Coordinates of C-alpha atoms in Angstrom, one line a residue:
M134 CA -3.3 14.4 -126.1
A135 CA -6.8 14.9 -126.3
F136 CA -9.5 12.2 -124.8
T137 CA -12.8 11.0 -125.9
P138 CA -14.5 9.3 -123.5
S139 CA -15.4 6.1 -125.6
Y140 CA -15.3 2.7 -123.7
R141 CA -12.0 1.9 -125.9
R142 CA -10.3 5.0 -124.7
I143 CA -11.3 4.5 -121.2
W144 CA -10.3 0.7 -121.2
S145 CA -7.0 1.6 -122.9
V146 CA -5.9 4.0 -120.3
S147 CA -7.4 1.9 -117.4
Y148 CA -6.3 -1.9 -118.2
P149 CA -2.6 -0.8 -117.6
L150 CA -3.7 0.7 -114.4
I151 CA -5.3 -2.5 -113.3
L152 CA -2.1 -4.2 -113.8
A153 CA -0.4 -1.5 -112.1
G154 CA -2.8 -1.9 -109.3
I155 CA -2.1 -5.5 -109.3
S156 CA 1.5 -4.7 -108.7
E157 CA 0.8 -2.7 -105.5
T158 CA -1.4 -5.1 -104.3
V159 CA 1.0 -7.9 -104.9
V160 CA 3.2 -6.5 -102.3
E161 CA 0.7 -6.5 -99.5
V162 CA -0.9 -9.9 -100.9
T163 CA 2.3 -11.5 -101.2
D164 CA 3.7 -10.6 -97.9
A165 CA 0.5 -12.0 -96.4
I166 CA 0.6 -15.3 -98.3
F167 CA 4.1 -15.9 -97.1
L168 CA 3.6 -14.7 -93.4
A169 CA 0.5 -16.7 -93.2
R170 CA 2.5 -19.7 -93.7
Y171 CA 5.5 -18.5 -91.4
G172 CA 3.6 -17.3 -87.9
L173 CA 0.5 -16.0 -86.6
T174 CA 2.1 -13.0 -85.2
E175 CA 3.8 -12.1 -88.4
L176 CA 0.5 -12.6 -90.3
A177 CA -1.3 -10.3 -87.8
A178 CA 1.5 -7.6 -87.9
I179 CA 1.8 -7.3 -91.6
G180 CA -1.6 -6.0 -92.1
L181 CA -1.0 -3.3 -89.6
A182 CA 2.2 -2.8 -90.7
G183 CA 0.7 -2.1 -94.0
A184 CA -1.9 0.6 -92.8
I185 CA 1.0 2.4 -91.2
F186 CA 3.1 2.4 -94.2
A187 CA 0.2 3.3 -96.2
F188 CA -0.6 6.5 -93.9
A189 CA 3.0 7.5 -94.1
T190 CA 2.3 8.1 -98.0
F191 CA -0.4 10.6 -97.5
L192 CA 1.8 13.6 -98.3
T193 CA 3.3 12.0 -101.3
L194 CA -0.4 10.9 -102.7
G195 CA -1.6 14.6 -102.4
L196 CA 1.3 15.5 -104.3
V197 CA 0.9 12.9 -106.9
D198 CA -2.7 13.6 -107.3
A199 CA -1.7 17.3 -107.9
I200 CA 0.8 16.4 -110.3
Q201 CA -1.6 14.2 -112.2
I202 CA -4.4 16.9 -112.2
V203 CA -2.0 19.6 -113.8
I204 CA -0.7 17.3 -116.1
G205 CA -4.2 16.0 -117.3
R206 CA -5.2 19.8 -117.7
R207 CA -1.9 20.8 -119.5
V208 CA -2.3 17.9 -121.9
G209 CA -5.7 18.9 -122.7
E210 CA -4.2 22.5 -123.3
R211 CA -1.5 21.0 -125.6
E212 CA 1.0 22.5 -123.5
P213 CA 4.2 19.6 -123.2
A214 CA 6.6 22.0 -121.7
S215 CA 4.4 22.6 -118.8
V216 CA 3.8 19.0 -118.1
G217 CA 7.5 18.5 -117.5
R218 CA 7.5 21.3 -115.3
A219 CA 5.1 20.2 -113.1
F220 CA 6.6 16.8 -113.3
N221 CA 10.1 17.8 -112.3
Q222 CA 9.1 20.1 -109.6
G223 CA 6.7 17.7 -108.2
L224 CA 9.7 15.3 -107.9
Y225 CA 11.4 17.7 -105.8
L226 CA 8.3 18.0 -103.2
L227 CA 7.9 14.2 -103.3
A228 CA 11.6 13.8 -102.1
L229 CA 11.3 16.1 -99.2
A230 CA 7.8 14.7 -98.1
S231 CA 9.3 11.1 -98.2
L232 CA 12.4 11.8 -96.4
L233 CA 10.5 13.5 -93.5
M234 CA 7.9 10.5 -93.1
I235 CA 10.9 8.2 -93.2
G236 CA 12.3 9.9 -90.3
V237 CA 8.7 9.7 -88.3
I238 CA 8.4 6.0 -89.0
L239 CA 11.9 5.3 -87.6
F240 CA 12.4 7.8 -84.7
V241 CA 8.8 8.6 -83.6
L242 CA 6.4 5.7 -84.6
P243 CA 8.1 2.9 -82.2
A244 CA 7.3 5.0 -79.2
F245 CA 3.5 5.6 -80.1
T246 CA 2.8 2.0 -81.2
R247 CA 4.5 0.8 -78.0
E248 CA 1.8 2.6 -76.0
V249 CA -1.3 1.8 -78.3
L250 CA -0.6 -1.8 -79.2
A251 CA -2.1 -4.4 -76.9
S252 CA 0.3 -7.0 -78.1
V253 CA 4.2 -6.5 -77.5
E254 CA 5.0 -9.3 -80.0
V255 CA 2.7 -7.5 -82.6
H256 CA 4.6 -4.2 -81.8
L257 CA 7.9 -5.7 -82.2
A258 CA 7.1 -7.6 -85.4
V259 CA 5.5 -4.3 -87.0
H260 CA 8.9 -2.5 -86.4
D261 CA 11.0 -5.4 -87.6
Y262 CA 9.1 -4.9 -91.0
L263 CA 9.2 -1.0 -91.2
R264 CA 12.6 -0.4 -90.3
I265 CA 13.5 -1.6 -93.6
A266 CA 10.5 -0.8 -95.6
A267 CA 10.2 2.8 -94.7
F268 CA 13.2 3.5 -97.0
G269 CA 10.7 2.1 -99.9
L270 CA 8.5 5.5 -99.3
L271 CA 11.0 7.5 -101.6
F272 CA 10.8 5.0 -104.5
N273 CA 7.1 4.4 -104.1
A274 CA 6.7 8.0 -104.6
I275 CA 8.8 8.2 -107.9
N276 CA 6.8 5.4 -109.1
L277 CA 3.4 7.1 -108.1
A278 CA 4.9 10.1 -110.1
Y279 CA 5.8 8.3 -113.2
S280 CA 2.4 6.5 -113.2
A281 CA 0.5 10.2 -112.9
F282 CA 2.6 11.1 -116.1
Y283 CA 1.7 8.3 -118.2
V284 CA -1.8 8.2 -117.3
G285 CA -1.8 12.2 -118.1
I286 CA -0.5 11.4 -121.4
S287 CA -2.7 8.5 -122.2
R288 CA 0.3 6.2 -122.5
T289 CA -0.2 3.7 -119.7
R290 CA 1.2 0.6 -121.1
V291 CA 4.9 0.8 -119.9
L292 CA 3.2 0.4 -116.4
I293 CA 2.3 -3.4 -117.5
G294 CA 6.4 -3.9 -117.6
A295 CA 6.6 -2.0 -114.4
T296 CA 3.9 -4.2 -112.8
V297 CA 5.8 -7.5 -113.8
V298 CA 9.1 -6.1 -112.5
L299 CA 7.8 -5.2 -109.1
A300 CA 5.8 -8.4 -108.7
V301 CA 8.3 -11.0 -109.4
T302 CA 11.0 -9.0 -107.6
N303 CA 8.9 -8.9 -104.5
I304 CA 7.8 -12.5 -104.8
L305 CA 11.1 -13.9 -105.4
L306 CA 12.7 -11.9 -102.5
D307 CA 9.9 -12.8 -100.3
Y308 CA 10.4 -16.7 -101.1
L309 CA 14.5 -16.2 -100.4
L310 CA 14.3 -14.1 -97.2
I311 CA 11.4 -14.8 -95.1
F312 CA 12.0 -18.5 -95.0
G313 CA 15.8 -18.3 -95.7
N314 CA 15.9 -20.5 -98.9
F315 CA 18.9 -21.2 -100.9
G316 CA 21.5 -20.6 -98.1
L317 CA 20.1 -17.0 -97.4
P318 CA 19.2 -15.9 -93.7
E319 CA 16.0 -16.5 -92.5
M320 CA 14.6 -12.9 -91.8
G321 CA 10.9 -13.5 -91.1
I322 CA 8.9 -10.6 -91.4
A323 CA 12.0 -8.2 -92.0
G324 CA 12.5 -10.2 -95.1
A325 CA 9.4 -8.9 -96.4
G326 CA 10.2 -5.5 -95.6
V327 CA 13.8 -6.0 -97.8
A328 CA 11.5 -7.6 -100.5
S329 CA 9.2 -4.2 -100.5
L330 CA 12.2 -2.1 -100.7
G331 CA 13.9 -4.0 -103.5
A332 CA 10.6 -4.3 -105.6
E333 CA 10.1 -0.5 -105.6
I334 CA 13.7 0.2 -106.5
A335 CA 13.6 -2.5 -109.6
A336 CA 10.4 -0.5 -110.7
V337 CA 12.0 3.1 -110.6
L338 CA 14.8 1.6 -112.7
F339 CA 12.5 0.0 -115.2
I340 CA 10.4 3.0 -115.7
T341 CA 13.3 5.5 -115.8
A342 CA 15.0 3.5 -118.5
D343 CA 11.4 3.9 -120.4
V344 CA 11.4 7.4 -120.0
I345 CA 15.0 7.9 -121.3
R346 CA 14.4 5.3 -124.6
R347 CA 11.3 7.2 -125.4
R348 CA 13.0 10.6 -125.2
Y349 CA 10.3 12.1 -122.8
T350 CA 13.2 13.8 -121.3
V351 CA 13.2 15.9 -124.8
S352 CA 9.7 15.9 -125.8
Y353 CA 8.4 16.7 -122.3
G354 CA 11.3 18.0 -120.6
L355 CA 11.3 15.2 -117.9
L356 CA 14.1 14.9 -115.3
R357 CA 15.5 18.1 -116.5
F358 CA 16.2 19.4 -112.9
T359 CA 16.4 22.8 -112.9
R360 CA 16.8 25.3 -109.9
W361 CA 13.6 25.5 -107.6
D362 CA 10.3 26.9 -109.0
G363 CA 8.6 28.4 -106.2
A364 CA 5.6 29.5 -108.5
M365 CA 5.1 25.7 -109.8
A366 CA 5.8 24.3 -106.1
R367 CA 3.3 26.5 -104.7
H368 CA 0.6 25.6 -107.6
L369 CA 1.2 22.0 -106.6
V370 CA 1.1 22.4 -102.9
G371 CA -2.2 24.3 -103.2
I372 CA -3.9 21.8 -105.1
G373 CA -2.3 18.8 -103.3
T374 CA -2.7 20.2 -99.6
P375 CA -6.5 19.1 -99.6
V376 CA -5.6 15.8 -101.5
S377 CA -3.0 15.3 -98.9
L378 CA -5.4 16.1 -96.0
D379 CA -7.8 13.6 -98.0
A380 CA -5.1 10.8 -98.0
L381 CA -4.2 11.6 -94.5
V382 CA -7.7 11.0 -93.4
E383 CA -8.3 8.0 -95.6
T384 CA -5.3 6.2 -94.4
A385 CA -5.5 7.3 -90.7
R386 CA -8.7 5.6 -91.2
W387 CA -7.4 2.2 -92.2
F388 CA -4.6 2.4 -89.3
L389 CA -7.2 3.3 -86.8
F390 CA -9.6 0.5 -88.3
F391 CA -6.7 -2.1 -87.8
L392 CA -5.8 -0.5 -84.4
I393 CA -9.6 -1.2 -83.3
I394 CA -9.4 -4.9 -84.5
E395 CA -6.0 -5.3 -82.9
Q396 CA -7.7 -4.7 -79.6
L397 CA -9.8 -7.7 -80.1
G398 CA -6.8 -10.1 -80.1
E399 CA -3.9 -11.4 -82.3
Q400 CA -6.2 -14.1 -84.1
S401 CA -8.8 -11.0 -85.2
L402 CA -6.0 -9.0 -86.6
A403 CA -4.7 -12.1 -88.5
I404 CA -8.1 -12.6 -90.0
A405 CA -8.7 -9.1 -90.9
T406 CA -5.1 -9.2 -92.9
I407 CA -6.5 -12.1 -94.8
V408 CA -9.8 -10.6 -95.7
Y409 CA -8.2 -7.1 -96.3
S410 CA -5.9 -9.0 -98.6
C411 CA -9.1 -10.4 -100.6
Y412 CA -10.7 -6.6 -100.5
A413 CA -7.5 -5.1 -101.9
V414 CA -7.8 -7.5 -104.8
F415 CA -11.5 -6.8 -105.4
L416 CA -10.7 -3.1 -105.5
I417 CA -8.0 -3.1 -108.1
P418 CA -10.6 -2.4 -111.0
V419 CA -12.4 0.0 -109.0
D420 CA -9.4 2.0 -108.2
A421 CA -7.9 1.8 -111.8
F422 CA -11.0 3.3 -113.3
S423 CA -11.7 5.9 -110.9
E424 CA -8.1 7.0 -111.4
S425 CA -8.7 7.0 -115.3
V426 CA -11.9 9.3 -114.3
C427 CA -9.9 11.6 -112.5
S428 CA -7.7 12.2 -115.2
M429 CA -10.0 12.2 -118.0
V430 CA -12.3 14.6 -116.2
S431 CA -9.5 17.0 -115.7
N432 CA -8.7 16.6 -119.5
L433 CA -12.3 17.1 -120.6
I434 CA -12.4 20.3 -118.6
G435 CA -9.2 21.3 -120.2
Q436 CA -10.9 20.7 -123.7
R437 CA -14.0 22.6 -122.4
R438 CA -16.2 19.3 -123.4
Q439 CA -17.9 19.4 -119.5
G440 CA -21.2 18.0 -121.1
Q441 CA -19.4 14.8 -121.8
L442 CA -18.3 14.2 -118.1
G443 CA -21.6 12.3 -117.2
L444 CA -20.9 9.8 -120.1
L445 CA -17.3 9.4 -118.8
I446 CA -18.5 8.3 -115.8
R447 CA -21.4 5.9 -116.7
R448 CA -19.1 4.1 -119.0
A449 CA -16.3 4.1 -116.5
M450 CA -18.8 2.7 -114.0
T451 CA -19.9 0.0 -116.6
L452 CA -16.5 -1.2 -117.2
S453 CA -15.7 -1.3 -113.6
L454 CA -18.4 -3.5 -113.0
A455 CA -17.3 -5.7 -115.8
G456 CA -14.1 -6.2 -114.3
V457 CA -15.5 -6.7 -110.4
V458 CA -18.6 -9.0 -111.0
P459 CA -16.3 -12.2 -112.2
V460 CA -14.2 -12.0 -109.3
L461 CA -17.0 -11.6 -106.8
L462 CA -18.9 -14.4 -108.5
I463 CA -15.7 -16.8 -108.0
T464 CA -15.4 -15.8 -104.4
G465 CA -18.9 -16.3 -103.8
L466 CA -19.1 -19.6 -105.3
A467 CA -16.0 -20.8 -103.6
P468 CA -14.9 -18.7 -100.8
E469 CA -12.8 -21.3 -98.9
W470 CA -10.8 -22.0 -102.1
V471 CA -10.2 -18.4 -102.3
L472 CA -9.1 -17.8 -98.6
S473 CA -7.0 -20.9 -98.9
L474 CA -4.8 -19.1 -101.5
F475 CA -3.9 -16.8 -98.6
T476 CA -3.8 -19.0 -95.7
P477 CA -3.5 -22.9 -95.1
D478 CA -5.1 -22.7 -91.6
E479 CA -8.7 -24.2 -91.7
D480 CA -9.8 -22.4 -88.5
L481 CA -8.7 -19.1 -89.9
I482 CA -10.5 -19.6 -93.1
E483 CA -13.9 -20.7 -91.4
A484 CA -13.5 -17.7 -89.1
A485 CA -13.0 -15.3 -92.2
L486 CA -15.9 -16.3 -94.3
I487 CA -18.6 -14.1 -93.1
S488 CA -16.0 -11.1 -93.2
L489 CA -15.6 -12.0 -96.6
M490 CA -19.0 -11.9 -97.7
V491 CA -19.1 -8.4 -96.0
V492 CA -16.6 -6.9 -98.1
M493 CA -17.9 -8.3 -101.5
L494 CA -21.0 -6.0 -100.7
A495 CA -18.8 -3.3 -99.9
T496 CA -16.9 -3.5 -103.1
F497 CA -20.1 -3.7 -105.1
I498 CA -21.0 -0.3 -103.6
A499 CA -17.6 1.0 -104.3
V500 CA -18.0 0.9 -107.9
P501 CA -20.5 4.0 -108.5
A502 CA -19.2 5.6 -105.0
E503 CA -15.7 5.6 -106.2
A504 CA -16.2 6.8 -109.6
F505 CA -18.3 9.9 -108.6
N506 CA -15.7 10.5 -105.8
A507 CA -12.8 10.5 -108.5
A508 CA -14.7 12.8 -110.5
V509 CA -15.1 15.4 -107.9
A510 CA -11.3 15.2 -107.5
G511 CA -10.5 15.6 -111.2
T512 CA -12.7 18.8 -111.5
G513 CA -10.0 20.2 -109.0
D514 CA -12.3 20.6 -106.4
T515 CA -10.1 19.2 -104.0
W516 CA -11.4 20.8 -100.7
A517 CA -14.9 19.2 -101.5
A518 CA -13.2 15.9 -102.1
L519 CA -11.6 16.2 -98.6
A520 CA -14.8 17.2 -97.0
I521 CA -16.0 13.9 -98.4
Q522 CA -13.4 12.0 -97.1
V523 CA -13.7 13.2 -93.7
V524 CA -17.3 12.2 -93.4
I525 CA -16.8 8.7 -94.9
S526 CA -13.8 8.1 -92.4
L527 CA -15.9 9.5 -89.3
T528 CA -18.7 7.0 -90.6
T529 CA -16.6 4.0 -90.9
L530 CA -14.6 4.5 -87.6
T531 CA -17.9 5.1 -85.6
V532 CA -19.5 2.2 -87.0
A533 CA -16.5 -0.2 -86.2
A534 CA -15.8 1.2 -82.8
V535 CA -19.4 1.0 -81.6
A536 CA -19.6 -2.7 -83.1
A537 CA -16.3 -3.7 -81.7
F538 CA -16.4 -1.8 -78.2
G539 CA -20.0 -0.6 -77.9
L540 CA -21.9 -3.7 -78.7
G541 CA -19.4 -6.4 -78.3
L542 CA -20.2 -7.7 -81.7
S543 CA -18.1 -10.1 -83.9
L544 CA -15.5 -9.3 -86.5
P545 CA -17.9 -9.2 -89.5
W546 CA -19.9 -6.4 -87.9
V547 CA -16.8 -4.4 -87.9
W548 CA -16.1 -4.9 -91.3
A549 CA -19.8 -3.7 -92.1
A550 CA -18.4 -0.3 -91.3
E551 CA -16.9 -0.2 -95.0
V552 CA -20.5 -0.9 -96.3
A553 CA -21.5 2.1 -94.6
G554 CA -18.7 4.2 -95.3
W555 CA -19.4 3.6 -99.2
L556 CA -22.8 4.2 -98.9
V557 CA -22.2 7.8 -97.7
C558 CA -19.4 8.2 -100.0
L559 CA -21.9 7.6 -103.2
I560 CA -24.4 10.2 -101.7
A561 CA -22.2 12.7 -100.8
A562 CA -20.0 12.4 -104.2
W563 CA -22.9 12.2 -106.4
T564 CA -24.8 15.2 -104.6
W565 CA -21.6 17.3 -104.9
F566 CA -20.7 16.4 -108.5
V567 CA -24.4 17.0 -109.9
S568 CA -24.6 20.2 -108.1
G569 CA -22.1 21.8 -110.5
A570 CA -20.3 23.8 -107.6
W571 CA -16.8 22.7 -109.1
R572 CA -17.6 24.9 -112.2
R573 CA -16.3 27.8 -110.4
L574 CA -12.7 26.5 -110.2
R575 CA -9.9 27.5 -112.4
I576 CA -6.7 25.2 -112.4

């Protein structure tokens, strides 16, 4: 399906992704909300556990981006058979990557965190969650692959239903298993791990049913698993490797960021979990519109309509701001009320206020920064996207470490590292995109 960079088209592709983003964030946010009412240690641990889980997805994120880039290009070139070929071979690669990272979490990670975490209690809680949630990596990868397919063909409404299924399943299982309601066992943070796994499985079943019902198995050849296609696998790995490295750098940044905060104490880590939950909500529309930009940039290049890329980015930024500003205004006018949605602890709310204001500023800068960064990735210049991510991560972690350890500053100054990182991202991505260096590439 050919794209046109109109507001209507951008919105029609992006708003289901906003809802899908809500579903992904619901898992993190719901876990934090319930565990904030269970115990301080569990609240502190879930933020770090979430960062580790995200880190474990770096291989799948790269492959999914490669699938989306190839599908977007082939749709623009009107080659439906190649769409299914890319998707199916991508699933093989995703399964291998997921199984590898499940093994790392179960058998390698415990020894590492035992050495680097300051709190033994946090270490134990992190692994109570991950020993169950780790198996969700496989189903999460399948869900992301489906999302890449639907974005590529510009039919993303099914993601709304998947969002509802994932969110409702996670909330219900959290409520039942964390506290042991309705006669079920009280599992604490391990119950949150079961909820996360169950939600991912439910979403996979829902979207698979839609693929079969709409006969995408026929029109695009999805889920028609043939023998290993070495040429397609190498093509996806070639595109996805720098994206995986990009995701590795980004997710490692968050893990190390939370590790820095963990050294400041259990309470600081608990506060950071709450602030990050709010931040994740703020970034939902930013991430959704940037994902649309990535796919639509690839599609427009496939149609040889590169002259409309600037118009696409400007309109996507406008819509992204329209989604972000109302949320930031509500938060700015009633920050205590917003934080009270995540925790009933008044001391934690008071301590989180300034950090919340800092991430609000970071979100505002993220709108143009993420749009141009996604555009760079959408051109297929994934090595440039990786270089930008390395610079962002080095900036963010350096500022955070200097603030926490070098200067001994409070938590809001550590969060200010996000502001610095987004500023660097904006400058680097804009400079690279307008240089036109990506025009040399062929996908």
